[in-house]
Amino acid sequence: MFYRFNAHRAKKQPVQESSTDKIAKKIAGSITAVQQGWATFMDRHARKLPPKQLKALLLVLVLVSGAYCAYLLGEGMFSQATHRFADFEFAKLWPFDPLGNKEKLRREAAWDHYLDSLEQQVKRDSLQNPQYYIP
């Protein structure tokens, strides 16, 4: 009476991998293999070293990496920009000088003064702040 669908009985379609996926898997596998090989090599050779020499190698590694980090920070903070990400003509984007528009500046100053007076009025209100209330 009803259609009996069973997902487990359905034929599974083989997954088609593109050539770029195959190449990416090969590259990732080779990188992983190199990392594992390097780790086993270092493990074999580091076991033979005495603890003093291991500590000295750790100290050298920390000093070298710290010096490189300091170099990168110095280069980033004190270097001059060699290129720009965007060249804009600001004259086209900002067609008027805001300091030259006296009327707009006067209206903005009046608006700011009005907002400041409202803020002061709230501060002086005896219902809002009972400490200013004088009987």
PDB file of C-alpha atoms in Angstrom:
ATOM      1  CA  MET A   1       0.000   0.000   0.000  1.00  0.00           C
ATOM      2  CA  PHE A   2       2.705   2.502   0.965  1.00  0.00           C
ATOM      3  CA  TYR A   3       5.999   2.954  -0.813  1.00  0.00           C
ATOM      4  CA  ARG A   4       8.603   1.225   1.285  1.00  0.00           C
ATOM      5  CA  PHE A   5      11.757   3.237   0.819  1.00  0.00           C
ATOM      6  CA  ASN A   6      14.848   1.978   2.524  1.00  0.00           C
ATOM      7  CA  ALA A   7      17.861   4.229   2.257  1.00  0.00           C
ATOM      8  CA  HIS A   8      20.254   1.360   2.920  1.00  0.00           C
ATOM      9  CA  ARG A   9      18.988  -0.594  -0.076  1.00  0.00           C
ATOM     10  CA  ALA A  10      19.371   2.310  -2.470  1.00  0.00           C
ATOM     11  CA  LYS A  11      22.286   2.140  -4.876  1.00  0.00           C
ATOM     12  CA  LYS A  12      25.030   4.475  -3.833  1.00  0.00           C
ATOM     13  CA  GLN A  13      26.476   6.697  -6.483  1.00  0.00           C
ATOM     14  CA  PRO A  14      30.267   6.705  -6.623  1.00  0.00           C
ATOM     15  CA  VAL A  15      31.757   9.998  -5.546  1.00  0.00           C
ATOM     16  CA  GLN A  16      33.410  11.742  -8.464  1.00  0.00           C
ATOM     17  CA  GLU A  17      36.539  13.612  -7.449  1.00  0.00           C
ATOM     18  CA  SER A  18      37.865  16.355  -9.624  1.00  0.00           C
ATOM     19  CA  SER A  19      41.483  16.420 -10.702  1.00  0.00           C
ATOM     20  CA  THR A  20      42.196  19.381  -8.419  1.00  0.00           C
ATOM     21  CA  ASP A  21      40.874  17.407  -5.433  1.00  0.00           C
ATOM     22  CA  LYS A  22      43.187  14.525  -6.300  1.00  0.00           C
ATOM     23  CA  ILE A  23      46.166  16.850  -6.640  1.00  0.00           C
ATOM     24  CA  ALA A  24      45.295  18.553  -3.343  1.00  0.00           C
ATOM     25  CA  LYS A  25      45.109  15.172  -1.599  1.00  0.00           C
ATOM     26  CA  LYS A  26      48.512  14.219  -3.019  1.00  0.00           C
ATOM     27  CA  ILE A  27      50.072  17.484  -1.878  1.00  0.00           C
ATOM     28  CA  ALA A  28      48.526  17.248   1.590  1.00  0.00           C
ATOM     29  CA  GLY A  29      49.621  13.612   1.890  1.00  0.00           C
ATOM     30  CA  SER A  30      53.182  14.417   0.852  1.00  0.00           C
ATOM     31  CA  ILE A  31      53.376  17.319   3.316  1.00  0.00           C
ATOM     32  CA  THR A  32      52.089  15.069   6.101  1.00  0.00           C
ATOM     33  CA  ALA A  33      54.592  12.357   5.162  1.00  0.00           C
ATOM     34  CA  VAL A  34      57.486  14.841   5.234  1.00  0.00           C
ATOM     35  CA  GLN A  35      56.353  16.150   8.632  1.00  0.00           C
ATOM     36  CA  GLN A  36      56.088  12.645  10.054  1.00  0.00           C
ATOM     37  CA  GLY A  37      59.485  11.705   8.633  1.00  0.00           C
ATOM     38  CA  TRP A  38      61.084  14.826  10.110  1.00  0.00           C
ATOM     39  CA  ALA A  39      59.469  14.142  13.496  1.00  0.00           C
ATOM     40  CA  THR A  40      60.741  10.541  13.621  1.00  0.00           C
ATOM     41  CA  PHE A  41      64.225  11.644  12.496  1.00  0.00           C
ATOM     42  CA  MET A  42      64.389  14.321  15.193  1.00  0.00           C
ATOM     43  CA  ASP A  43      63.026  11.904  17.782  1.00  0.00           C
ATOM     44  CA  ARG A  44      65.692   9.309  16.974  1.00  0.00           C
ATOM     45  CA  HIS A  45      68.521  11.813  17.129  1.00  0.00           C
ATOM     46  CA  ALA A  46      67.259  13.812  20.107  1.00  0.00           C
ATOM     47  CA  ARG A  47      67.155  10.709  22.302  1.00  0.00           C
ATOM     48  CA  LYS A  48      70.914  10.364  21.942  1.00  0.00           C
ATOM     49  CA  LEU A  49      71.658  13.906  23.132  1.00  0.00           C
ATOM     50  CA  PRO A  50      72.411  14.619  26.799  1.00  0.00           C
ATOM     51  CA  PRO A  51      69.967  16.857  28.720  1.00  0.00           C
ATOM     52  CA  LYS A  52      72.397  19.806  28.859  1.00  0.00           C
ATOM     53  CA  GLN A  53      72.725  19.823  25.097  1.00  0.00           C
ATOM     54  CA  LEU A  54      68.941  19.598  24.673  1.00  0.00           C
ATOM     55  CA  LYS A  55      68.483  22.592  26.974  1.00  0.00           C
ATOM     56  CA  ALA A  56      71.145  24.511  25.054  1.00  0.00           C
ATOM     57  CA  LEU A  57      69.391  23.728  21.757  1.00  0.00           C
ATOM     58  CA  LEU A  58      66.085  24.853  23.233  1.00  0.00           C
ATOM     59  CA  LEU A  59      67.676  28.101  24.408  1.00  0.00           C
ATOM     60  CA  VAL A  60      69.182  28.717  20.965  1.00  0.00           C
ATOM     61  CA  LEU A  61      65.837  28.006  19.301  1.00  0.00           C
ATOM     62  CA  VAL A  62      64.013  30.394  21.639  1.00  0.00           C
ATOM     63  CA  LEU A  63      66.609  33.145  21.119  1.00  0.00           C
ATOM     64  CA  VAL A  64      66.570  32.800  17.339  1.00  0.00           C
ATOM     65  CA  SER A  65      62.772  32.793  17.150  1.00  0.00           C
ATOM     66  CA  GLY A  66      62.561  35.770  19.532  1.00  0.00           C
ATOM     67  CA  ALA A  67      65.092  37.720  17.477  1.00  0.00           C
ATOM     68  CA  TYR A  68      63.150  36.973  14.315  1.00  0.00           C
ATOM     69  CA  CYS A  69      59.896  38.103  15.946  1.00  0.00           C
ATOM     70  CA  ALA A  70      61.573  41.320  17.103  1.00  0.00           C
ATOM     71  CA  TYR A  71      62.874  41.868  13.575  1.00  0.00           C
ATOM     72  CA  LEU A  72      59.382  41.396  12.113  1.00  0.00           C
ATOM     73  CA  LEU A  73      57.871  43.773  14.672  1.00  0.00           C
ATOM     74  CA  GLY A  74      60.533  46.384  13.959  1.00  0.00           C
ATOM     75  CA  GLU A  75      60.041  46.077  10.232  1.00  0.00           C
ATOM     76  CA  GLY A  76      56.299  46.422  10.603  1.00  0.00           C
ATOM     77  CA  MET A  77      56.389  49.394  12.941  1.00  0.00           C
ATOM     78  CA  PHE A  78      59.203  51.458  11.485  1.00  0.00           C
ATOM     79  CA  SER A  79      59.126  50.731   7.774  1.00  0.00           C
ATOM     80  CA  GLN A  80      57.702  53.162   5.273  1.00  0.00           C
ATOM     81  CA  ALA A  81      54.757  52.055   3.173  1.00  0.00           C
ATOM     82  CA  THR A  82      56.049  51.045  -0.233  1.00  0.00           C
ATOM     83  CA  HIS A  83      52.700  50.667  -1.935  1.00  0.00           C
ATOM     84  CA  ARG A  84      49.129  51.793  -1.632  1.00  0.00           C
ATOM     85  CA  PHE A  85      46.111  49.586  -1.637  1.00  0.00           C
ATOM     86  CA  ALA A  86      43.902  52.189  -3.253  1.00  0.00           C
ATOM     87  CA  ASP A  87      44.469  55.464  -5.047  1.00  0.00           C
ATOM     88  CA  PHE A  88      41.479  57.740  -4.663  1.00  0.00           C
ATOM     89  CA  GLU A  89      40.903  61.190  -5.953  1.00  0.00           C
ATOM     90  CA  PHE A  90      39.601  62.772  -2.773  1.00  0.00           C
ATOM     91  CA  ALA A  91      38.577  65.898  -4.661  1.00  0.00           C
ATOM     92  CA  LYS A  92      36.004  63.805  -6.498  1.00  0.00           C
ATOM     93  CA  LEU A  93      34.748  62.083  -3.358  1.00  0.00           C
ATOM     94  CA  TRP A  94      34.612  65.257  -1.214  1.00  0.00           C
ATOM     95  CA  PRO A  95      33.535  68.062  -3.540  1.00  0.00           C
ATOM     96  CA  PHE A  96      33.404  70.862  -0.970  1.00  0.00           C
ATOM     97  CA  ASP A  97      35.630  72.077   1.797  1.00  0.00           C
ATOM     98  CA  PRO A  98      33.824  71.579   5.141  1.00  0.00           C
ATOM     99  CA  LEU A  99      35.734  74.445   6.726  1.00  0.00           C
ATOM    100  CA  GLY A 100      34.715  76.799   3.930  1.00  0.00           C
ATOM    101  CA  ASN A 101      30.987  76.213   4.447  1.00  0.00           C
ATOM    102  CA  LYS A 102      30.352  78.758   7.209  1.00  0.00           C
ATOM    103  CA  GLU A 103      26.568  78.343   7.315  1.00  0.00           C
ATOM    104  CA  LYS A 104      26.793  74.595   7.862  1.00  0.00           C
ATOM    105  CA  LEU A 105      29.395  75.068  10.588  1.00  0.00           C
ATOM    106  CA  ARG A 106      27.183  77.672  12.295  1.00  0.00           C
ATOM    107  CA  ARG A 107      24.165  75.321  12.247  1.00  0.00           C
ATOM    108  CA  GLU A 108      26.238  72.423  13.619  1.00  0.00           C
ATOM    109  CA  ALA A 109      27.601  74.624  16.410  1.00  0.00           C
ATOM    110  CA  ALA A 110      24.067  75.779  17.299  1.00  0.00           C
ATOM    111  CA  TRP A 111      22.821  72.180  17.341  1.00  0.00           C
ATOM    112  CA  ASP A 112      25.710  71.081  19.593  1.00  0.00           C
ATOM    113  CA  HIS A 113      25.017  74.012  21.913  1.00  0.00           C
ATOM    114  CA  TYR A 114      21.324  73.032  22.077  1.00  0.00           C
ATOM    115  CA  LEU A 115      22.163  69.403  22.917  1.00  0.00           C
ATOM    116  CA  ASP A 116      24.618  70.520  25.599  1.00  0.00           C
ATOM    117  CA  SER A 117      21.969  72.779  27.138  1.00  0.00           C
ATOM    118  CA  LEU A 118      19.534  69.850  27.287  1.00  0.00           C
ATOM    119  CA  GLU A 119      22.152  67.775  29.054  1.00  0.00           C
ATOM    120  CA  GLN A 120      22.795  70.553  31.568  1.00  0.00           C
ATOM    121  CA  GLN A 121      19.048  70.953  32.131  1.00  0.00           C
ATOM    122  CA  VAL A 122      18.760  67.270  33.059  1.00  0.00           C
ATOM    123  CA  LYS A 123      21.671  67.646  35.474  1.00  0.00           C
ATOM    124  CA  ARG A 124      20.048  70.665  37.157  1.00  0.00           C
ATOM    125  CA  ASP A 125      16.595  69.085  37.415  1.00  0.00           C
ATOM    126  CA  SER A 126      15.615  68.678  41.086  1.00  0.00           C
ATOM    127  CA  LEU A 127      13.475  65.610  40.405  1.00  0.00           C
ATOM    128  CA  GLN A 128      16.270  63.791  38.623  1.00  0.00           C
ATOM    129  CA  ASN A 129      19.008  64.802  41.073  1.00  0.00           C
ATOM    130  CA  PRO A 130      17.672  65.504  44.567  1.00  0.00           C
ATOM    131  CA  GLN A 131      21.090  66.671  45.834  1.00  0.00           C
ATOM    132  CA  TYR A 132      20.624  69.950  43.931  1.00  0.00           C
ATOM    133  CA  TYR A 133      17.250  70.569  45.568  1.00  0.00           C
ATOM    134  CA  ILE A 134      17.297  73.610  47.816  1.00  0.00           C
ATOM    135  CA  PRO A 135      14.165  73.963  50.064  1.00  0.00           C
TER     136      PRO A 135
END
